[in-house]
Amino acid sequence: MVSRVRVWLNRTYAENVFFMDQLRRNPSDRAVEIHATHGDPDSPVLAAADTAELEPEGLSPAAYVEFALDLCARRGIDVFVPRLHQAAIVAHRAEFEAVGTALLAPPPEAVAVFQDKAIAYEAVQAIGVAVPPWWRIRDADELVAAVDELEAAGHKACFKPVSGAGGVGFRVVTRAPFSLLHLNGFPGPYVPLDLVVEAMRQAEEPVDWLVMPRLEQPEVSVDCLTGPDNLVRLAVGRTKNGRRRGFTLHEQWLEPARRIAEGFGLHYLSNIQFRMFGDRPVLMDVNTRPAGGLHQLSLCGVNAPWAAVRLALGDDPGEITPPFLGQDYTVVAGPRPLRPFSLPQQRAEEAVPLPAVPAPAGAASAEVLPL
């Protein structure tokens, strides 16, 4: 009898409830038990897991690694999918292997390159992947100089933190003075340059931002599955143009994604994002973790989470080609069950099983619907 696979996801995005669903509905019909931890007791991933517990707050990266090693040994975790403190965790891969846990994450050298967007742009440019013009800036004068140069070339300027994820801190620069126009409707990403400059000059510490032209659609996120031998097993592009989403296998997106995944050893699941600069695709960002929208590849007949778990366990799925490309679709929010009570703080040896009856409360998470 084939044993169950025990998988742990730590402090992950709410949308990864679908990642968990796909692991359970795997084509190998293998029993999968999922453990989840989070800092938010009402995270839907805790409700979706078979066992769950709150993470201790305030741990340093080193202390978190000790917490993670203990949890893996205590719970008998076969595969750990780390998001929080990924860099610190992958530096201790041998220690996790010693307790019987495989890390579904790239090696530390690859994670380090893509933690810093400026270093990442320099690195991928060196292997022949196109990137947009960019400036790393620390103060107001450097910001103004970069914006002036971009606008002189006919581009809109934007900035974002050199380190960060999920679009946090992304803003588009405008010369329009602050007025009621900025307060009408929903909040947007546009910020007046003069207010940004004033805020920077009043700040006690320098910023660390990347300034670049605002890139155009379509946005194409290439989900890659790469083996420890640095060879890509799966690469599929997910396109986004406004509300409309779709899929692509066009080499103008897949070839540079493969070059990055194989060239930097982005083992297991990664997500490599491109947009248009003029008439050519350029790199926008690289995530060294599974994308929140990875489950959408199920519309192409692909179960990428399960293929990645197989690979992490040494069961190589080989090269995976989608049997078809799904029709265009859109993403909508829908209800997701929560636990009927907020998960209490637990002792290290405790876990809370799923309730037998889903709670009536809901948490919004993304589902896909065809267009």
Tab-separated table of C-alpha atoms in Angstrom:
chain	number	residue	atom	x	y	z
A	1	MET	CA	0.000	0.000	0.000
A	2	VAL	CA	1.361	3.412	-0.971
A	3	SER	CA	1.739	5.728	1.994
A	4	ARG	CA	0.109	9.127	2.205
A	5	VAL	CA	2.085	12.273	1.416
A	6	ARG	CA	2.219	14.917	4.126
A	7	VAL	CA	2.597	18.472	2.747
A	8	TRP	CA	3.055	21.697	4.735
A	9	LEU	CA	2.327	25.211	3.423
A	10	ASN	CA	3.452	28.061	5.686
A	11	ARG	CA	1.789	31.473	5.783
A	12	THR	CA	0.754	31.314	2.156
A	13	TYR	CA	-1.719	33.306	0.079
A	14	ALA	CA	-5.454	32.696	0.446
A	15	GLU	CA	-5.665	31.675	-3.208
A	16	ASN	CA	-3.548	28.617	-2.455
A	17	VAL	CA	-6.640	26.857	-1.151
A	18	PHE	CA	-6.884	25.797	-4.810
A	19	PHE	CA	-3.283	24.543	-4.742
A	20	MET	CA	-4.343	22.356	-1.815
A	21	ASP	CA	-7.458	21.134	-3.647
A	22	GLN	CA	-5.327	20.046	-6.604
A	23	LEU	CA	-2.962	18.077	-4.386
A	24	ARG	CA	-5.901	16.099	-3.025
A	25	ARG	CA	-7.353	15.526	-6.519
A	26	ASN	CA	-4.069	14.234	-7.899
A	27	PRO	CA	-4.125	11.917	-10.934
A	28	SER	CA	-2.043	9.312	-9.058
A	29	ASP	CA	-4.926	8.919	-6.590
A	30	ARG	CA	-2.352	9.209	-3.808
A	31	ALA	CA	-3.578	10.139	-0.341
A	32	VAL	CA	-2.379	13.632	0.584
A	33	GLU	CA	-2.639	15.204	4.021
A	34	ILE	CA	-2.070	18.947	4.215
A	35	HIS	CA	-0.807	20.890	7.190
A	36	ALA	CA	-1.056	24.703	7.159
A	37	THR	CA	0.256	27.429	9.408
A	38	HIS	CA	-0.526	31.123	9.326
A	39	GLY	CA	-0.434	34.266	11.417
A	40	ASP	CA	-4.091	35.060	10.689
A	41	PRO	CA	-6.490	32.714	12.494
A	42	ASP	CA	-9.155	33.420	9.871
A	43	SER	CA	-7.000	32.587	6.853
A	44	PRO	CA	-8.983	30.278	4.545
A	45	VAL	CA	-5.908	28.069	4.090
A	46	LEU	CA	-6.228	27.021	7.735
A	47	ALA	CA	-9.820	25.947	7.147
A	48	ALA	CA	-8.855	24.113	3.955
A	49	ALA	CA	-6.046	22.146	5.632
A	50	ASP	CA	-6.400	18.771	7.334
A	51	THR	CA	-4.463	20.066	10.334
A	52	ALA	CA	-3.539	23.642	11.122
A	53	GLU	CA	-1.926	25.839	13.723
A	54	LEU	CA	-1.017	29.454	14.295
A	55	GLU	CA	2.569	30.498	13.713
A	56	PRO	CA	4.444	32.157	16.569
A	57	GLU	CA	4.880	35.869	15.976
A	58	GLY	CA	8.088	37.864	16.147
A	59	LEU	CA	10.537	35.087	15.276
A	60	SER	CA	13.774	36.044	13.565
A	61	PRO	CA	14.523	34.139	10.329
A	62	ALA	CA	16.958	31.903	12.230
A	63	ALA	CA	14.427	31.204	14.975
A	64	TYR	CA	11.777	30.496	12.352
A	65	VAL	CA	14.031	27.859	10.786
A	66	GLU	CA	14.249	26.129	14.185
A	67	PHE	CA	10.448	26.300	14.485
A	68	ALA	CA	10.086	24.835	10.987
A	69	LEU	CA	12.556	21.999	11.584
A	70	ASP	CA	10.766	21.048	14.771
A	71	LEU	CA	7.360	21.129	13.072
A	72	CYS	CA	8.568	18.988	10.153
A	73	ALA	CA	9.955	16.369	12.517
A	74	ARG	CA	6.912	16.471	14.787
A	75	ARG	CA	4.341	16.248	11.995
A	76	GLY	CA	6.272	13.890	9.746
A	77	ILE	CA	6.223	16.374	6.845
A	78	ASP	CA	7.312	14.862	3.522
A	79	VAL	CA	7.246	18.076	1.436
A	80	PHE	CA	7.478	21.642	2.766
A	81	VAL	CA	6.399	24.510	0.468
A	82	PRO	CA	7.912	27.602	2.164
A	83	ARG	CA	6.809	31.126	1.400
A	84	LEU	CA	7.578	33.021	4.615
A	85	HIS	CA	11.350	33.180	5.280
A	86	GLN	CA	12.064	31.170	2.145
A	87	ALA	CA	15.673	32.398	1.896
A	88	ALA	CA	16.545	31.356	5.441
A	89	ILE	CA	14.810	27.991	5.091
A	90	VAL	CA	16.487	26.888	1.859
A	91	ALA	CA	19.912	27.631	3.376
A	92	HIS	CA	19.220	24.701	5.724
A	93	ARG	CA	18.063	22.176	3.114
A	94	ALA	CA	20.363	19.424	4.432
A	95	GLU	CA	18.901	19.754	7.930
A	96	PHE	CA	15.367	19.397	6.579
A	97	GLU	CA	16.431	16.372	4.553
A	98	ALA	CA	17.875	14.875	7.735
A	99	VAL	CA	14.395	14.918	9.336
A	100	GLY	CA	12.853	13.440	6.175
A	101	THR	CA	11.475	16.631	4.610
A	102	ALA	CA	12.019	17.738	1.003
A	103	LEU	CA	11.889	21.483	0.345
A	104	LEU	CA	9.794	22.487	-2.652
A	105	ALA	CA	11.878	25.604	-3.293
A	106	PRO	CA	15.005	26.636	-5.228
A	107	PRO	CA	18.541	26.567	-3.788
A	108	PRO	CA	19.699	29.586	-1.754
A	109	GLU	CA	21.806	31.035	-4.582
A	110	ALA	CA	18.762	31.314	-6.856
A	111	VAL	CA	16.557	32.782	-4.129
A	112	ALA	CA	19.209	35.395	-3.316
A	113	VAL	CA	19.421	36.648	-6.922
A	114	PHE	CA	15.699	37.324	-7.164
A	115	GLN	CA	15.182	38.855	-3.730
A	116	ASP	CA	16.640	42.092	-5.108
A	117	LYS	CA	15.007	43.284	-8.342
A	118	ALA	CA	18.012	45.383	-9.391
A	119	ILE	CA	20.417	42.467	-8.971
A	120	ALA	CA	17.919	40.251	-10.792
A	121	TYR	CA	17.688	42.611	-13.776
A	122	GLU	CA	21.472	42.769	-14.067
A	123	ALA	CA	21.748	38.994	-13.823
A	124	VAL	CA	19.102	38.105	-16.403
A	125	GLN	CA	20.368	40.787	-18.788
A	126	ALA	CA	23.787	39.118	-18.623
A	127	ILE	CA	22.289	35.882	-20.020
A	128	GLY	CA	20.512	37.659	-22.859
A	129	VAL	CA	17.006	38.246	-21.472
A	130	ALA	CA	15.559	41.679	-22.288
A	131	VAL	CA	14.717	43.995	-19.392
A	132	PRO	CA	13.229	47.508	-19.400
A	133	PRO	CA	15.365	50.570	-18.668
A	134	TRP	CA	15.637	50.988	-14.909
A	135	TRP	CA	17.267	53.103	-12.221
A	136	ARG	CA	17.939	52.161	-8.608
A	137	ILE	CA	17.336	55.319	-6.608
A	138	ARG	CA	17.848	56.318	-2.971
A	139	ASP	CA	16.805	59.961	-2.752
A	140	ALA	CA	14.579	62.620	-4.268
A	141	ASP	CA	17.178	64.022	-6.660
A	142	GLU	CA	17.794	60.586	-8.153
A	143	LEU	CA	14.055	60.051	-8.510
A	144	VAL	CA	13.533	63.330	-10.361
A	145	ALA	CA	16.471	62.647	-12.685
A	146	ALA	CA	15.116	59.199	-13.581
A	147	VAL	CA	11.576	60.492	-14.125
A	148	ASP	CA	12.861	63.348	-16.297
A	149	GLU	CA	14.792	60.926	-18.490
A	150	LEU	CA	11.861	58.547	-18.894
A	151	GLU	CA	9.387	61.323	-19.687
A	152	ALA	CA	11.793	62.869	-22.186
A	153	ALA	CA	11.715	59.542	-24.032
A	154	GLY	CA	7.906	59.556	-24.038
A	155	HIS	CA	7.304	57.071	-21.201
A	156	LYS	CA	5.271	57.192	-18.010
A	157	ALA	CA	7.477	56.624	-14.982
A	158	CYS	CA	6.660	54.262	-12.150
A	159	PHE	CA	8.497	52.985	-9.101
A	160	LYS	CA	8.389	50.042	-6.718
A	161	PRO	CA	10.519	48.717	-3.867
A	162	VAL	CA	13.632	46.828	-4.901
A	163	SER	CA	12.520	44.044	-2.555
A	164	GLY	CA	8.897	43.020	-2.240
A	165	ALA	CA	6.105	40.995	-3.770
A	166	GLY	CA	2.499	41.214	-4.846
A	167	GLY	CA	2.682	44.733	-6.276
A	168	VAL	CA	3.096	46.278	-2.810
A	169	GLY	CA	4.497	49.805	-3.118
A	170	PHE	CA	3.983	50.090	-6.882
A	171	ARG	CA	3.086	53.644	-7.945
A	172	VAL	CA	2.844	55.564	-11.231
A	173	VAL	CA	4.250	59.101	-11.258
A	174	THR	CA	2.159	62.007	-12.531
A	175	ARG	CA	2.950	65.712	-12.882
A	176	ALA	CA	-0.670	66.680	-12.231
A	177	PRO	CA	-1.019	68.621	-8.955
A	178	PHE	CA	-2.955	66.948	-6.165
A	179	SER	CA	-6.641	67.817	-6.466
A	180	LEU	CA	-10.115	66.398	-6.001
A	181	LEU	CA	-9.508	64.340	-9.130
A	182	HIS	CA	-7.247	62.150	-6.981
A	183	LEU	CA	-10.048	61.691	-4.455
A	184	ASN	CA	-12.876	60.801	-6.818
A	185	GLY	CA	-13.684	57.175	-7.476
A	186	PHE	CA	-11.553	54.312	-6.214
A	187	PRO	CA	-7.962	54.849	-5.068
A	188	GLY	CA	-5.479	54.386	-7.895
A	189	PRO	CA	-1.722	53.945	-8.268
A	190	TYR	CA	-1.055	57.517	-9.486
A	191	VAL	CA	0.938	59.823	-7.197
A	192	PRO	CA	1.981	63.452	-7.902
A	193	LEU	CA	5.740	63.759	-8.250
A	194	ASP	CA	5.960	66.849	-6.032
A	195	LEU	CA	4.292	65.056	-3.103
A	196	VAL	CA	6.621	62.073	-3.475
A	197	VAL	CA	9.665	64.349	-3.551
A	198	GLU	CA	8.461	66.224	-0.455
A	199	ALA	CA	7.846	62.970	1.427
A	200	MET	CA	11.281	61.649	0.497
A	201	ARG	CA	13.014	64.819	1.661
A	202	GLN	CA	11.200	64.720	4.983
A	203	ALA	CA	11.947	61.035	5.553
A	204	GLU	CA	14.649	60.090	8.034
A	205	GLU	CA	15.945	57.196	5.955
A	206	PRO	CA	16.678	56.767	2.234
A	207	VAL	CA	14.381	54.703	0.050
A	208	ASP	CA	15.460	51.755	-2.075
A	209	TRP	CA	13.308	51.905	-5.186
A	210	LEU	CA	13.426	50.770	-8.769
A	211	VAL	CA	12.267	53.413	-11.260
A	212	MET	CA	11.251	52.230	-14.718
A	213	PRO	CA	8.782	52.932	-17.523
A	214	ARG	CA	5.240	51.746	-17.014
A	215	LEU	CA	5.058	48.603	-19.123
A	216	GLU	CA	2.136	47.743	-21.368
A	217	GLN	CA	-0.169	44.754	-21.609
A	218	PRO	CA	-0.427	41.922	-22.206
A	219	GLU	CA	1.126	40.646	-19.026
A	220	VAL	CA	2.267	37.050	-19.355
A	221	SER	CA	3.133	34.967	-16.290
A	222	VAL	CA	5.027	31.814	-17.211
A	223	ASP	CA	4.651	29.043	-14.657
A	224	CYS	CA	7.697	26.774	-14.716
A	225	LEU	CA	8.450	23.421	-13.142
A	226	THR	CA	12.194	22.810	-13.102
A	227	GLY	CA	14.072	19.776	-11.837
A	228	PRO	CA	17.165	19.696	-9.616
A	229	ASP	CA	19.048	18.949	-12.842
A	230	ASN	CA	18.142	22.508	-13.989
A	231	LEU	CA	15.934	21.223	-16.832
A	232	VAL	CA	12.418	22.608	-17.225
A	233	ARG	CA	9.692	19.963	-17.152
A	234	LEU	CA	6.747	22.343	-17.704
A	235	ALA	CA	6.360	25.926	-18.971
A	236	VAL	CA	2.974	27.490	-19.688
A	237	GLY	CA	2.187	31.187	-20.051
A	238	ARG	CA	-0.907	32.701	-18.477
A	239	THR	CA	-1.928	35.884	-20.289
A	240	LYS	CA	-3.683	38.876	-18.753
A	241	ASN	CA	-5.092	41.767	-20.734
A	242	GLY	CA	-7.569	43.727	-18.661
A	243	ARG	CA	-10.212	41.340	-17.369
A	244	ARG	CA	-9.515	38.728	-20.039
A	245	ARG	CA	-7.181	35.866	-19.136
A	246	GLY	CA	-5.877	33.064	-21.323
A	247	PHE	CA	-2.960	30.738	-22.007
A	248	THR	CA	-0.034	30.710	-24.429
A	249	LEU	CA	2.803	28.435	-25.498
A	250	HIS	CA	4.385	31.067	-27.747
A	251	GLU	CA	8.162	30.930	-27.617
A	252	GLN	CA	8.546	34.698	-27.302
A	253	TRP	CA	7.427	34.200	-23.685
A	254	LEU	CA	8.505	30.629	-22.954
A	255	GLU	CA	12.052	30.796	-24.332
A	256	PRO	CA	13.277	33.596	-22.013
A	257	ALA	CA	11.414	32.018	-19.091
A	258	ARG	CA	13.161	28.691	-19.668
A	259	ARG	CA	16.487	30.496	-20.007
A	260	ILE	CA	15.980	32.100	-16.587
A	261	ALA	CA	14.629	28.983	-14.853
A	262	GLU	CA	17.411	26.745	-16.173
A	263	GLY	CA	20.181	29.341	-16.031
A	264	PHE	CA	19.617	30.198	-12.369
A	265	GLY	CA	18.384	26.822	-11.138
A	266	LEU	CA	14.872	27.864	-10.162
A	267	HIS	CA	14.092	24.355	-8.991
A	268	TYR	CA	10.496	23.198	-8.603
A	269	LEU	CA	7.821	25.877	-9.076
A	270	SER	CA	8.589	29.424	-10.164
A	271	ASN	CA	6.679	32.193	-11.893
A	272	ILE	CA	8.361	34.513	-14.411
A	273	GLN	CA	6.445	37.607	-15.497
A	274	PHE	CA	6.768	39.643	-18.691
A	275	ARG	CA	5.146	42.739	-20.147
A	276	MET	CA	5.612	44.751	-23.314
A	277	PHE	CA	8.094	47.595	-23.717
A	278	GLY	CA	7.292	49.015	-27.105
A	279	ASP	CA	6.967	46.051	-29.460
A	280	ARG	CA	9.009	43.517	-27.463
A	281	PRO	CA	8.480	41.458	-24.304
A	282	VAL	CA	10.692	42.355	-21.349
A	283	LEU	CA	11.072	40.811	-17.934
A	284	MET	CA	8.933	42.366	-15.212
A	285	ASP	CA	9.497	40.108	-12.189
A	286	VAL	CA	10.528	36.631	-11.045
A	287	ASN	CA	8.888	34.751	-8.168
A	288	THR	CA	10.865	31.860	-6.690
A	289	ARG	CA	7.642	30.282	-5.385
A	290	PRO	CA	4.389	28.940	-6.830
A	291	ALA	CA	2.178	31.713	-8.196
A	292	GLY	CA	-1.193	32.313	-6.580
A	293	GLY	CA	-2.821	31.670	-9.956
A	294	LEU	CA	-0.978	28.404	-10.630
A	295	HIS	CA	-4.175	26.390	-10.193
A	296	GLN	CA	-5.560	28.055	-13.330
A	297	LEU	CA	-3.414	25.653	-15.385
A	298	SER	CA	-6.035	23.036	-14.513
A	299	LEU	CA	-8.019	24.611	-17.371
A	300	CYS	CA	-5.277	23.175	-19.625
A	301	GLY	CA	-5.499	19.692	-18.115
A	302	VAL	CA	-2.371	20.167	-15.964
A	303	ASN	CA	-1.993	19.529	-12.227
A	304	ALA	CA	1.231	21.462	-11.604
A	305	PRO	CA	1.183	21.256	-7.771
A	306	TRP	CA	1.079	17.465	-7.839
A	307	ALA	CA	3.791	17.239	-10.522
A	308	ALA	CA	5.996	19.431	-8.305
A	309	VAL	CA	5.379	17.272	-5.218
A	310	ARG	CA	6.241	14.156	-7.238
A	311	LEU	CA	9.465	15.786	-8.391
A	312	ALA	CA	10.379	16.831	-4.840
A	313	LEU	CA	9.898	13.228	-3.699
A	314	GLY	CA	12.230	11.936	-6.427
A	315	ASP	CA	9.444	10.663	-8.691
A	316	ASP	CA	10.295	12.574	-11.877
A	317	PRO	CA	7.129	13.250	-13.940
A	318	GLY	CA	9.237	13.896	-17.053
A	319	GLU	CA	8.450	16.586	-19.581
A	320	ILE	CA	4.857	17.766	-19.292
A	321	THR	CA	2.998	19.216	-22.259
A	322	PRO	CA	-0.533	20.530	-21.747
A	323	PRO	CA	-2.953	18.304	-23.688
A	324	PHE	CA	-4.865	21.451	-24.686
A	325	LEU	CA	-5.046	25.176	-23.927
A	326	GLY	CA	-8.152	26.221	-22.047
A	327	GLN	CA	-10.523	28.861	-23.344
A	328	ASP	CA	-10.210	32.487	-22.230
A	329	TYR	CA	-11.573	33.163	-18.770
A	330	THR	CA	-11.880	35.753	-16.031
A	331	VAL	CA	-11.343	35.656	-12.273
A	332	VAL	CA	-14.127	36.399	-9.779
A	333	ALA	CA	-14.329	36.372	-5.980
A	334	GLY	CA	-16.377	33.739	-4.213
A	335	PRO	CA	-17.082	32.541	-0.672
A	336	ARG	CA	-14.783	30.096	1.031
A	337	PRO	CA	-15.598	28.361	4.348
A	338	LEU	CA	-13.792	29.438	7.497
A	339	ARG	CA	-13.514	27.603	10.761
A	340	PRO	CA	-16.566	28.157	13.000
A	341	PHE	CA	-14.269	29.743	15.564
A	342	SER	CA	-11.013	31.640	15.423
A	343	LEU	CA	-8.129	29.220	15.725
A	344	PRO	CA	-6.711	29.567	19.252
A	345	GLN	CA	-3.038	29.753	20.026
A	346	GLN	CA	-1.803	26.187	20.307
A	347	ARG	CA	0.980	24.389	22.064
A	348	ALA	CA	3.671	23.049	19.776
A	349	GLU	CA	2.373	19.477	19.896
A	350	GLU	CA	-1.258	20.359	19.103
A	351	ALA	CA	-3.125	20.572	15.821
A	352	VAL	CA	-6.723	21.451	15.083
A	353	PRO	CA	-8.597	19.219	12.587
A	354	LEU	CA	-11.058	20.556	10.073
A	355	PRO	CA	-14.593	20.990	11.411
A	356	ALA	CA	-17.075	18.407	10.177
A	357	VAL	CA	-19.510	21.098	9.015
A	358	PRO	CA	-18.291	24.156	7.075
A	359	ALA	CA	-18.852	27.454	8.818
A	360	PRO	CA	-21.454	29.808	7.345
A	361	ALA	CA	-18.988	32.668	7.243
A	362	GLY	CA	-16.992	33.165	4.054
A	363	ALA	CA	-13.705	34.583	2.919
A	364	ALA	CA	-13.286	35.857	-0.604
A	365	SER	CA	-10.914	33.908	-2.832
A	366	ALA	CA	-10.454	33.839	-6.567
A	367	GLU	CA	-12.143	31.329	-8.825
A	368	VAL	CA	-12.028	31.126	-12.589
A	369	LEU	CA	-14.973	31.379	-14.928
A	370	PRO	CA	-14.917	31.093	-18.731
A	371	LEU	CA	-15.596	34.156	-20.852
